[in-house]
Amino acid sequence: MSSQHFLTFFFFLFLSCNTIPSSTSSQNKDTFDFVRPIDRKLLGLTKKEKLSHFKFYWHDILSGKNPSSVSILPPSLNSTTYFGSVNMIDNPLTLGPELSSKLVGKAQGFYASASQAELGLLMAMNFAFIEGKYNGSSITILGRNPALNKDSLV
Ligand SMILES: *[C@@H]1O[C@H](CO)[C@@H](O)[C@H](O)[C@H]1NC(C)=O
Ligand SMILES: *[C@@H]1O[C@H](CO)[C@@H](O)[C@H](O)[C@H]1NC(C)=O
C-alpha cells in the first residue's frame, strides 16, 4: 500500500520535528535547514487511519522444478540453527492454503538465520499484490521469525 508507506515516512519526519527544534533553539537556524515543521492538515494526517485486514497463505517452495526460495548463502560450519544461511524468495501468496488456489501476490525478499542458539530468522520482504484493491501496491515486512515456534509471527 503505497499510501501507508507515505504515512510511515512522514511519521518519522514528525519524530524529527518533535525532537530537533527544542535542541536547536539556541543554535544557528541555518545549520538545520534540512528539517522544518510541516503542516499536518496539508498532508491529510488529521484524518482517522484506515485499517485493512489481509488474509493469505505464504508458500516457501524449496525444492522441485521451480523452487521459489533459493539458498544464496550456506550456513556457517557446524551450526545447528543454520546460522548465517540466506534464502532469496519470490514466494507465492495465495487466497487459500492450496498452492493451486488464486494467486494474490508474491513475497519478494530474503530470510536469513540470525540466531545461534535457536532457529530465529530475520525476515525482510515485500508483499507485492497483484489482485483486488491493492493490485500494484506492496507492504514491507521486516521482523523476526522463530520458525519452529507453534505461533510464530513475522
Ligand atoms: C566442525 O566440527 C568438526 C567435527 O566435530 C570439527 O573438526 C571442526 O573443527 C568444526 N568446525 C568449526 C568451524 O567449528
Ligand atoms: C493488476 O494490475 C496490472 C497492471 O496494472 C493489470 O495488468 C492487471 O490486469 C491487474 N489485475 C487485476 C486482477 O486487476
PDB file of N, CA and C in Angstrom, residues 8-110:
ATOM      1  N   THR A   8       4.119   6.313   6.817  1.00  0.00           N
ATOM      2  CA  THR A   8       5.218   5.905   7.681  1.00  0.00           C
ATOM      3  C   THR A   8       6.392   6.857   7.534  1.00  0.00           C
ATOM      4  N   PHE A   9       6.659   7.197   6.313  1.00  0.00           N
ATOM      5  CA  PHE A   9       7.758   8.108   6.025  1.00  0.00           C
ATOM      6  C   PHE A   9       7.579   9.417   6.780  1.00  0.00           C
ATOM      7  N   PHE A  10       6.373   9.949   6.730  1.00  0.00           N
ATOM      8  CA  PHE A  10       6.153  11.230   7.393  1.00  0.00           C
ATOM      9  C   PHE A  10       6.073  11.092   8.905  1.00  0.00           C
ATOM     10  N   PHE A  11       5.692   9.922   9.350  1.00  0.00           N
ATOM     11  CA  PHE A  11       5.707   9.675  10.779  1.00  0.00           C
ATOM     12  C   PHE A  11       7.114   9.872  11.336  1.00  0.00           C
ATOM     13  N   PHE A  12       8.077   9.351  10.614  1.00  0.00           N
ATOM     14  CA  PHE A  12       9.457   9.529  11.067  1.00  0.00           C
ATOM     15  C   PHE A  12       9.865  10.989  11.002  1.00  0.00           C
ATOM     16  N   LEU A  13       9.359  11.653   9.981  1.00  0.00           N
ATOM     17  CA  LEU A  13       9.647  13.083   9.897  1.00  0.00           C
ATOM     18  C   LEU A  13       9.127  13.805  11.128  1.00  0.00           C
ATOM     19  N   PHE A  14       7.955  13.410  11.579  1.00  0.00           N
ATOM     20  CA  PHE A  14       7.390  14.080  12.750  1.00  0.00           C
ATOM     21  C   PHE A  14       8.224  13.843  13.997  1.00  0.00           C
ATOM     22  N   LEU A  15       8.748  12.669  14.123  1.00  0.00           N
ATOM     23  CA  LEU A  15       9.623  12.403  15.262  1.00  0.00           C
ATOM     24  C   LEU A  15      10.776  13.386  15.259  1.00  0.00           C
ATOM     25  N   SER A  16      11.330  13.584  14.066  1.00  0.00           N
ATOM     26  CA  SER A  16      12.446  14.514  13.957  1.00  0.00           C
ATOM     27  C   SER A  16      12.001  15.913  14.329  1.00  0.00           C
ATOM     28  N   CYS A  17      10.825  16.283  13.815  1.00  0.00           N
ATOM     29  CA  CYS A  17      10.345  17.636  14.063  1.00  0.00           C
ATOM     30  C   CYS A  17      10.116  17.864  15.543  1.00  0.00           C
ATOM     31  N   ASN A  18       9.675  16.812  16.213  1.00  0.00           N
ATOM     32  CA  ASN A  18       9.374  16.982  17.629  1.00  0.00           C
ATOM     33  C   ASN A  18      10.625  17.081  18.485  1.00  0.00           C
ATOM     34  N   THR A  19      11.666  16.431  18.027  1.00  0.00           N
ATOM     35  CA  THR A  19      12.845  16.392  18.886  1.00  0.00           C
ATOM     36  C   THR A  19      13.868  17.463  18.537  1.00  0.00           C
ATOM     37  N   ILE A  20      13.987  17.774  17.270  1.00  0.00           N
ATOM     38  CA  ILE A  20      15.079  18.677  16.890  1.00  0.00           C
ATOM     39  C   ILE A  20      14.878  20.140  17.310  1.00  0.00           C
ATOM     40  N   PRO A  21      13.684  20.707  17.104  1.00  0.00           N
ATOM     41  CA  PRO A  21      13.579  22.136  17.390  1.00  0.00           C
ATOM     42  C   PRO A  21      13.995  22.551  18.800  1.00  0.00           C
ATOM     43  N   SER A  22      13.652  21.760  19.808  1.00  0.00           N
ATOM     44  CA  SER A  22      13.990  22.158  21.167  1.00  0.00           C
ATOM     45  C   SER A  22      15.506  22.268  21.351  1.00  0.00           C
ATOM     46  N   SER A  23      16.251  21.381  20.676  1.00  0.00           N
ATOM     47  CA  SER A  23      17.700  21.415  20.860  1.00  0.00           C
ATOM     48  C   SER A  23      18.347  22.463  19.960  1.00  0.00           C
ATOM     49  N   THR A  24      17.582  22.985  18.992  1.00  0.00           N
ATOM     50  CA  THR A  24      18.218  23.916  18.059  1.00  0.00           C
ATOM     51  C   THR A  24      17.918  25.373  18.399  1.00  0.00           C
ATOM     52  N   SER A  25      16.972  25.579  19.299  1.00  0.00           N
ATOM     53  CA  SER A  25      16.522  26.949  19.531  1.00  0.00           C
ATOM     54  C   SER A  25      17.679  27.891  19.851  1.00  0.00           C
ATOM     55  N   SER A  26      18.678  27.389  20.512  1.00  0.00           N
ATOM     56  CA  SER A  26      19.780  28.272  20.892  1.00  0.00           C
ATOM     57  C   SER A  26      20.902  28.267  19.835  1.00  0.00           C
ATOM     58  N   GLN A  27      20.746  27.390  18.799  1.00  0.00           N
ATOM     59  CA  GLN A  27      21.807  27.301  17.809  1.00  0.00           C
ATOM     60  C   GLN A  27      21.446  28.057  16.535  1.00  0.00           C
ATOM     61  N   ASN A  28      22.416  28.157  15.660  1.00  0.00           N
ATOM     62  CA  ASN A  28      22.210  28.826  14.376  1.00  0.00           C
ATOM     63  C   ASN A  28      21.129  28.108  13.582  1.00  0.00           C
ATOM     64  N   LYS A  29      20.111  28.823  13.184  1.00  0.00           N
ATOM     65  CA  LYS A  29      18.993  28.241  12.441  1.00  0.00           C
ATOM     66  C   LYS A  29      19.431  27.557  11.140  1.00  0.00           C
ATOM     67  N   ASP A  30      20.367  28.197  10.438  1.00  0.00           N
ATOM     68  CA  ASP A  30      20.791  27.706   9.127  1.00  0.00           C
ATOM     69  C   ASP A  30      21.349  26.282   9.192  1.00  0.00           C
ATOM     70  N   THR A  31      21.933  25.923  10.286  1.00  0.00           N
ATOM     71  CA  THR A  31      22.544  24.605  10.428  1.00  0.00           C
ATOM     72  C   THR A  31      21.508  23.502  10.228  1.00  0.00           C
ATOM     73  N   PHE A  32      20.243  23.811  10.535  1.00  0.00           N
ATOM     74  CA  PHE A  32      19.233  22.765  10.491  1.00  0.00           C
ATOM     75  C   PHE A  32      18.189  23.022   9.405  1.00  0.00           C
ATOM     76  N   ASP A  33      18.627  23.620   8.334  1.00  0.00           N
ATOM     77  CA  ASP A  33      17.730  23.930   7.225  1.00  0.00           C
ATOM     78  C   ASP A  33      17.134  22.699   6.572  1.00  0.00           C
ATOM     79  N   PHE A  34      17.740  21.543   6.750  1.00  0.00           N
ATOM     80  CA  PHE A  34      17.238  20.348   6.079  1.00  0.00           C
ATOM     81  C   PHE A  34      15.991  19.788   6.753  1.00  0.00           C
ATOM     82  N   VAL A  35      15.642  20.303   7.890  1.00  0.00           N
ATOM     83  CA  VAL A  35      14.419  19.818   8.547  1.00  0.00           C
ATOM     84  C   VAL A  35      13.600  21.007   9.034  1.00  0.00           C
ATOM     85  N   ARG A  36      12.303  20.923   8.750  1.00  0.00           N
ATOM     86  CA  ARG A  36      11.415  22.001   9.188  1.00  0.00           C
ATOM     87  C   ARG A  36      10.047  21.412   9.509  1.00  0.00           C
ATOM     88  N   PRO A  37       9.273  22.093  10.305  1.00  0.00           N
ATOM     89  CA  PRO A  37       7.937  21.585  10.623  1.00  0.00           C
ATOM     90  C   PRO A  37       7.073  21.560   9.370  1.00  0.00           C
ATOM     91  N   ILE A  38       6.154  20.608   9.283  1.00  0.00           N
ATOM     92  CA  ILE A  38       5.219  20.587   8.160  1.00  0.00           C
ATOM     93  C   ILE A  38       3.797  20.600   8.708  1.00  0.00           C
ATOM     94  N   ASP A  39       2.911  21.058   7.841  1.00  0.00           N
ATOM     95  CA  ASP A  39       1.515  21.193   8.243  1.00  0.00           C
ATOM     96  C   ASP A  39       0.804  19.851   8.134  1.00  0.00           C
ATOM     97  N   ARG A  40       0.382  19.310   9.251  1.00  0.00           N
ATOM     98  CA  ARG A  40      -0.305  18.011   9.250  1.00  0.00           C
ATOM     99  C   ARG A  40      -1.534  18.028   8.349  1.00  0.00           C
ATOM    100  N   LYS A  41      -2.274  19.135   8.373  1.00  0.00           N
ATOM    101  CA  LYS A  41      -3.529  19.209   7.623  1.00  0.00           C
ATOM    102  C   LYS A  41      -3.288  19.086   6.120  1.00  0.00           C
ATOM    103  N   LEU A  42      -2.200  19.718   5.649  1.00  0.00           N
ATOM    104  CA  LEU A  42      -1.887  19.672   4.215  1.00  0.00           C
ATOM    105  C   LEU A  42      -1.665  18.237   3.751  1.00  0.00           C
ATOM    106  N   LEU A  43      -1.170  17.395   4.634  1.00  0.00           N
ATOM    107  CA  LEU A  43      -0.888  16.005   4.271  1.00  0.00           C
ATOM    108  C   LEU A  43      -2.053  15.081   4.593  1.00  0.00           C
ATOM    109  N   GLY A  44      -3.118  15.638   5.117  1.00  0.00           N
ATOM    110  CA  GLY A  44      -4.278  14.813   5.438  1.00  0.00           C
ATOM    111  C   GLY A  44      -4.048  13.921   6.638  1.00  0.00           C
ATOM    112  N   LEU A  45      -3.104  14.278   7.490  1.00  0.00           N
ATOM    113  CA  LEU A  45      -2.767  13.398   8.615  1.00  0.00           C
ATOM    114  C   LEU A  45      -3.689  13.579   9.815  1.00  0.00           C
ATOM    115  N   THR A  46      -4.651  14.492   9.685  1.00  0.00           N
ATOM    116  CA  THR A  46      -5.596  14.666  10.787  1.00  0.00           C
ATOM    117  C   THR A  46      -6.757  13.685  10.648  1.00  0.00           C
ATOM    118  N   LYS A  47      -6.821  13.047   9.463  1.00  0.00           N
ATOM    119  CA  LYS A  47      -7.892  12.069   9.252  1.00  0.00           C
ATOM    120  C   LYS A  47      -7.610  10.804  10.054  1.00  0.00           C
ATOM    121  N   LYS A  48      -8.697  10.082  10.301  1.00  0.00           N
ATOM    122  CA  LYS A  48      -8.534   8.818  11.018  1.00  0.00           C
ATOM    123  C   LYS A  48      -7.854   7.797  10.096  1.00  0.00           C
ATOM    124  N   GLU A  49      -6.993   6.978  10.692  1.00  0.00           N
ATOM    125  CA  GLU A  49      -6.337   5.922   9.909  1.00  0.00           C
ATOM    126  C   GLU A  49      -7.364   4.896   9.451  1.00  0.00           C
ATOM    127  N   LYS A  50      -7.131   4.378   8.231  1.00  0.00           N
ATOM    128  CA  LYS A  50      -7.966   3.273   7.758  1.00  0.00           C
ATOM    129  C   LYS A  50      -7.251   1.979   8.092  1.00  0.00           C
ATOM    130  N   LEU A  51      -8.006   0.999   8.509  1.00  0.00           N
ATOM    131  CA  LEU A  51      -7.407  -0.299   8.810  1.00  0.00           C
ATOM    132  C   LEU A  51      -7.890  -1.335   7.806  1.00  0.00           C
ATOM    133  N   SER A  52      -6.990  -2.188   7.353  1.00  0.00           N
ATOM    134  CA  SER A  52      -7.366  -3.263   6.443  1.00  0.00           C
ATOM    135  C   SER A  52      -6.867  -4.587   7.002  1.00  0.00           C
ATOM    136  N   HIS A  53      -7.648  -5.596   6.781  1.00  0.00           N
ATOM    137  CA  HIS A  53      -7.260  -6.933   7.235  1.00  0.00           C
ATOM    138  C   HIS A  53      -6.950  -7.793   6.016  1.00  0.00           C
ATOM    139  N   PHE A  54      -5.746  -8.366   5.985  1.00  0.00           N
ATOM    140  CA  PHE A  54      -5.340  -9.229   4.871  1.00  0.00           C
ATOM    141  C   PHE A  54      -5.249 -10.661   5.376  1.00  0.00           C
ATOM    142  N   LYS A  55      -5.714 -11.570   4.577  1.00  0.00           N
ATOM    143  CA  LYS A  55      -5.507 -12.982   4.908  1.00  0.00           C
ATOM    144  C   LYS A  55      -5.107 -13.719   3.635  1.00  0.00           C
ATOM    145  N   PHE A  56      -3.930 -14.335   3.668  1.00  0.00           N
ATOM    146  CA  PHE A  56      -3.475 -15.127   2.525  1.00  0.00           C
ATOM    147  C   PHE A  56      -2.416 -16.100   3.011  1.00  0.00           C
ATOM    148  N   TYR A  57      -2.022 -16.995   2.140  1.00  0.00           N
ATOM    149  CA  TYR A  57      -1.059 -18.026   2.510  1.00  0.00           C
ATOM    150  C   TYR A  57       0.258 -17.815   1.789  1.00  0.00           C
ATOM    151  N   TRP A  58       1.342 -18.033   2.530  1.00  0.00           N
ATOM    152  CA  TRP A  58       2.716 -17.775   2.070  1.00  0.00           C
ATOM    153  C   TRP A  58       3.375 -19.135   1.843  1.00  0.00           C
ATOM    154  N   HIS A  59       3.819 -19.377   0.622  1.00  0.00           N
ATOM    155  CA  HIS A  59       4.393 -20.696   0.306  1.00  0.00           C
ATOM    156  C   HIS A  59       5.899 -20.580   0.073  1.00  0.00           C
ATOM    157  N   ASP A  60       6.649 -21.319   0.863  1.00  0.00           N
ATOM    158  CA  ASP A  60       8.104 -21.340   0.708  1.00  0.00           C
ATOM    159  C   ASP A  60       8.457 -22.637  -0.011  1.00  0.00           C
ATOM    160  N   ILE A  61       8.690 -22.549  -1.317  1.00  0.00           N
ATOM    161  CA  ILE A  61       8.928 -23.766  -2.111  1.00  0.00           C
ATOM    162  C   ILE A  61      10.431 -23.944  -2.304  1.00  0.00           C
ATOM    163  N   LEU A  62      10.980 -24.925  -1.565  1.00  0.00           N
ATOM    164  CA  LEU A  62      12.436 -25.074  -1.501  1.00  0.00           C
ATOM    165  C   LEU A  62      12.979 -26.074  -2.515  1.00  0.00           C
ATOM    166  N   SER A  63      12.089 -26.929  -3.073  1.00  0.00           N
ATOM    167  CA  SER A  63      12.596 -27.969  -3.972  1.00  0.00           C
ATOM    168  C   SER A  63      11.674 -28.121  -5.165  1.00  0.00           C
ATOM    169  N   GLY A  64      11.946 -29.098  -5.969  1.00  0.00           N
ATOM    170  CA  GLY A  64      11.132 -29.328  -7.155  1.00  0.00           C
ATOM    171  C   GLY A  64      11.690 -28.580  -8.357  1.00  0.00           C
ATOM    172  N   LYS A  65      10.889 -28.578  -9.422  1.00  0.00           N
ATOM    173  CA  LYS A  65      11.334 -27.986 -10.684  1.00  0.00           C
ATOM    174  C   LYS A  65      11.523 -26.474 -10.596  1.00  0.00           C
ATOM    175  N   ASN A  66      10.575 -25.825  -9.917  1.00  0.00           N
ATOM    176  CA  ASN A  66      10.596 -24.371  -9.842  1.00  0.00           C
ATOM    177  C   ASN A  66      10.551 -23.869  -8.397  1.00  0.00           C
ATOM    178  N   PRO A  67      11.667 -24.006  -7.690  1.00  0.00           N
ATOM    179  CA  PRO A  67      11.662 -23.503  -6.311  1.00  0.00           C
ATOM    180  C   PRO A  67      11.471 -21.981  -6.293  1.00  0.00           C
ATOM    181  N   SER A  68      10.707 -21.487  -5.311  1.00  0.00           N
ATOM    182  CA  SER A  68      10.513 -20.036  -5.201  1.00  0.00           C
ATOM    183  C   SER A  68      11.423 -19.471  -4.119  1.00  0.00           C
ATOM    184  N   SER A  69      12.119 -20.359  -3.419  1.00  0.00           N
ATOM    185  CA  SER A  69      13.006 -19.975  -2.320  1.00  0.00           C
ATOM    186  C   SER A  69      14.356 -20.621  -2.580  1.00  0.00           C
ATOM    187  N   VAL A  70      15.369 -19.805  -2.797  1.00  0.00           N
ATOM    188  CA  VAL A  70      16.664 -20.320  -3.239  1.00  0.00           C
ATOM    189  C   VAL A  70      17.752 -19.929  -2.245  1.00  0.00           C
ATOM    190  N   SER A  71      18.533 -20.927  -1.824  1.00  0.00           N
ATOM    191  CA  SER A  71      19.626 -20.647  -0.898  1.00  0.00           C
ATOM    192  C   SER A  71      20.712 -19.865  -1.625  1.00  0.00           C
ATOM    193  N   ILE A  72      21.071 -18.711  -1.089  1.00  0.00           N
ATOM    194  CA  ILE A  72      22.138 -17.936  -1.729  1.00  0.00           C
ATOM    195  C   ILE A  72      23.402 -17.879  -0.875  1.00  0.00           C
ATOM    196  N   LEU A  73      23.268 -18.211   0.421  1.00  0.00           N
ATOM    197  CA  LEU A  73      24.448 -18.352   1.281  1.00  0.00           C
ATOM    198  C   LEU A  73      24.235 -19.563   2.174  1.00  0.00           C
ATOM    199  N   PRO A  74      25.249 -20.410   2.305  1.00  0.00           N
ATOM    200  CA  PRO A  74      25.097 -21.588   3.165  1.00  0.00           C
ATOM    201  C   PRO A  74      25.293 -21.193   4.635  1.00  0.00           C
ATOM    202  N   PRO A  75      24.813 -22.048   5.563  1.00  0.00           N
ATOM    203  CA  PRO A  75      25.064 -21.754   6.979  1.00  0.00           C
ATOM    204  C   PRO A  75      26.547 -21.884   7.321  1.00  0.00           C
ATOM    205  N   SER A  76      26.933 -21.271   8.430  1.00  0.00           N
ATOM    206  CA  SER A  76      28.312 -21.425   8.873  1.00  0.00           C
ATOM    207  C   SER A  76      28.518 -22.858   9.348  1.00  0.00           C
ATOM    208  N   LEU A  77      29.754 -23.295   9.366  1.00  0.00           N
ATOM    209  CA  LEU A  77      30.069 -24.688   9.684  1.00  0.00           C
ATOM    210  C   LEU A  77      29.541 -25.083  11.051  1.00  0.00           C
ATOM    211  N   ASN A  78      29.004 -26.290  11.128  1.00  0.00           N
ATOM    212  CA  ASN A  78      28.583 -26.907  12.383  1.00  0.00           C
ATOM    213  C   ASN A  78      27.430 -26.191  13.081  1.00  0.00           C
ATOM    214  N   SER A  79      26.799 -25.273  12.433  1.00  0.00           N
ATOM    215  CA  SER A  79      25.701 -24.583  13.091  1.00  0.00           C
ATOM    216  C   SER A  79      24.468 -25.464  13.109  1.00  0.00           C
ATOM    217  N   THR A  80      23.878 -25.622  14.289  1.00  0.00           N
ATOM    218  CA  THR A  80      22.666 -26.423  14.402  1.00  0.00           C
ATOM    219  C   THR A  80      21.431 -25.588  14.071  1.00  0.00           C
ATOM    220  N   THR A  81      21.605 -24.280  13.941  1.00  0.00           N
ATOM    221  CA  THR A  81      20.467 -23.394  13.687  1.00  0.00           C
ATOM    222  C   THR A  81      20.550 -22.756  12.297  1.00  0.00           C
ATOM    223  N   TYR A  82      21.419 -23.301  11.450  1.00  0.00           N
ATOM    224  CA  TYR A  82      21.632 -22.767  10.087  1.00  0.00           C
ATOM    225  C   TYR A  82      22.132 -21.329  10.113  1.00  0.00           C
ATOM    226  N   PHE A  83      22.749 -20.941  11.245  1.00  0.00           N
ATOM    227  CA  PHE A  83      23.201 -19.567  11.408  1.00  0.00           C
ATOM    228  C   PHE A  83      24.033 -19.110  10.197  1.00  0.00           C
ATOM    229  N   GLY A  84      23.667 -17.988   9.640  1.00  0.00           N
ATOM    230  CA  GLY A  84      24.406 -17.426   8.509  1.00  0.00           C
ATOM    231  C   GLY A  84      23.796 -17.725   7.159  1.00  0.00           C
ATOM    232  N   SER A  85      22.857 -18.673   7.118  1.00  0.00           N
ATOM    233  CA  SER A  85      22.294 -19.001   5.800  1.00  0.00           C
ATOM    234  C   SER A  85      21.291 -17.935   5.349  1.00  0.00           C
ATOM    235  N   VAL A  86      21.258 -17.715   4.059  1.00  0.00           N
ATOM    236  CA  VAL A  86      20.345 -16.713   3.496  1.00  0.00           C
ATOM    237  C   VAL A  86      19.600 -17.317   2.306  1.00  0.00           C
ATOM    238  N   ASN A  87      18.293 -17.164   2.284  1.00  0.00           N
ATOM    239  CA  ASN A  87      17.472 -17.586   1.148  1.00  0.00           C
ATOM    240  C   ASN A  87      16.804 -16.373   0.509  1.00  0.00           C
ATOM    241  N   MET A  88      16.911 -16.312  -0.802  1.00  0.00           N
ATOM    242  CA  MET A  88      16.195 -15.268  -1.540  1.00  0.00           C
ATOM    243  C   MET A  88      14.852 -15.859  -1.953  1.00  0.00           C
ATOM    244  N   ILE A  89      13.791 -15.091  -1.801  1.00  0.00           N
ATOM    245  CA  ILE A  89      12.464 -15.644  -2.088  1.00  0.00           C
ATOM    246  C   ILE A  89      11.657 -14.803  -3.077  1.00  0.00           C
ATOM    247  N   ASP A  90      10.866 -15.514  -3.851  1.00  0.00           N
ATOM    248  CA  ASP A  90       9.839 -14.893  -4.693  1.00  0.00           C
ATOM    249  C   ASP A  90       8.606 -15.795  -4.499  1.00  0.00           C
ATOM    250  N   ASN A  91       8.143 -15.833  -3.264  1.00  0.00           N
ATOM    251  CA  ASN A  91       7.162 -16.830  -2.840  1.00  0.00           C
ATOM    252  C   ASN A  91       5.734 -16.447  -3.196  1.00  0.00           C
ATOM    253  N   PRO A  92       4.963 -17.424  -3.690  1.00  0.00           N
ATOM    254  CA  PRO A  92       3.563 -17.137  -3.997  1.00  0.00           C
ATOM    255  C   PRO A  92       2.738 -16.866  -2.741  1.00  0.00           C
ATOM    256  N   LEU A  93       1.843 -15.907  -2.857  1.00  0.00           N
ATOM    257  CA  LEU A  93       0.844 -15.638  -1.815  1.00  0.00           C
ATOM    258  C   LEU A  93      -0.504 -16.007  -2.402  1.00  0.00           C
ATOM    259  N   THR A  94      -1.193 -16.927  -1.771  1.00  0.00           N
ATOM    260  CA  THR A  94      -2.453 -17.401  -2.343  1.00  0.00           C
ATOM    261  C   THR A  94      -3.610 -17.188  -1.390  1.00  0.00           C
ATOM    262  N   LEU A  95      -4.779 -17.152  -1.965  1.00  0.00           N
ATOM    263  CA  LEU A  95      -6.001 -16.916  -1.209  1.00  0.00           C
ATOM    264  C   LEU A  95      -6.278 -18.058  -0.229  1.00  0.00           C
ATOM    265  N   GLY A  96      -6.086 -19.264  -0.694  1.00  0.00           N
ATOM    266  CA  GLY A  96      -6.344 -20.437   0.151  1.00  0.00           C
ATOM    267  C   GLY A  96      -5.044 -21.148   0.472  1.00  0.00           C
ATOM    268  N   PRO A  97      -5.133 -22.181   1.312  1.00  0.00           N
ATOM    269  CA  PRO A  97      -3.923 -22.908   1.712  1.00  0.00           C
ATOM    270  C   PRO A  97      -3.305 -23.740   0.589  1.00  0.00           C
ATOM    271  N   GLU A  98      -4.086 -24.052  -0.460  1.00  0.00           N
ATOM    272  CA  GLU A  98      -3.535 -24.830  -1.566  1.00  0.00           C
ATOM    273  C   GLU A  98      -2.732 -23.929  -2.491  1.00  0.00           C
ATOM    274  N   LEU A  99      -1.603 -24.461  -2.963  1.00  0.00           N
ATOM    275  CA  LEU A  99      -0.764 -23.703  -3.887  1.00  0.00           C
ATOM    276  C   LEU A  99      -1.523 -23.361  -5.174  1.00  0.00           C
ATOM    277  N   SER A 100      -2.490 -24.230  -5.509  1.00  0.00           N
ATOM    278  CA  SER A 100      -3.255 -24.038  -6.741  1.00  0.00           C
ATOM    279  C   SER A 100      -4.352 -22.986  -6.596  1.00  0.00           C
ATOM    280  N   SER A 101      -4.593 -22.519  -5.397  1.00  0.00           N
ATOM    281  CA  SER A 101      -5.663 -21.527  -5.231  1.00  0.00           C
ATOM    282  C   SER A 101      -5.181 -20.166  -5.745  1.00  0.00           C
ATOM    283  N   LYS A 102      -6.083 -19.235  -5.822  1.00  0.00           N
ATOM    284  CA  LYS A 102      -5.831 -17.965  -6.515  1.00  0.00           C
ATOM    285  C   LYS A 102      -4.588 -17.231  -5.996  1.00  0.00           C
ATOM    286  N   LEU A 103      -3.740 -16.831  -6.926  1.00  0.00           N
ATOM    287  CA  LEU A 103      -2.529 -16.089  -6.589  1.00  0.00           C
ATOM    288  C   LEU A 103      -2.900 -14.621  -6.359  1.00  0.00           C
ATOM    289  N   VAL A 104      -2.612 -14.094  -5.177  1.00  0.00           N
ATOM    290  CA  VAL A 104      -2.936 -12.687  -4.906  1.00  0.00           C
ATOM    291  C   VAL A 104      -1.689 -11.806  -4.887  1.00  0.00           C
ATOM    292  N   GLY A 105      -0.525 -12.431  -4.867  1.00  0.00           N
ATOM    293  CA  GLY A 105       0.704 -11.637  -4.882  1.00  0.00           C
ATOM    294  C   GLY A 105       1.914 -12.508  -4.647  1.00  0.00           C
ATOM    295  N   LYS A 106       3.059 -11.841  -4.485  1.00  0.00           N
ATOM    296  CA  LYS A 106       4.313 -12.555  -4.228  1.00  0.00           C
ATOM    297  C   LYS A 106       4.984 -11.938  -3.007  1.00  0.00           C
ATOM    298  N   ALA A 107       5.668 -12.786  -2.254  1.00  0.00           N
ATOM    299  CA  ALA A 107       6.508 -12.298  -1.161  1.00  0.00           C
ATOM    300  C   ALA A 107       7.932 -12.281  -1.699  1.00  0.00           C
ATOM    301  N   GLN A 108       8.462 -11.092  -1.891  1.00  0.00           N
ATOM    302  CA  GLN A 108       9.779 -10.965  -2.519  1.00  0.00           C
ATOM    303  C   GLN A 108      10.768 -10.365  -1.531  1.00  0.00           C
ATOM    304  N   GLY A 109      11.889 -11.044  -1.363  1.00  0.00           N
ATOM    305  CA  GLY A 109      12.885 -10.546  -0.416  1.00  0.00           C
ATOM    306  C   GLY A 109      13.814 -11.658  -0.010  1.00  0.00           C
ATOM    307  N   PHE A 110      14.157 -11.694   1.272  1.00  0.00           N
ATOM    308  CA  PHE A 110      15.022 -12.775   1.741  1.00  0.00           C
ATOM    309  C   PHE A 110      14.734 -13.086   3.203  1.00  0.00           C
TER     310      PHE A 110
END
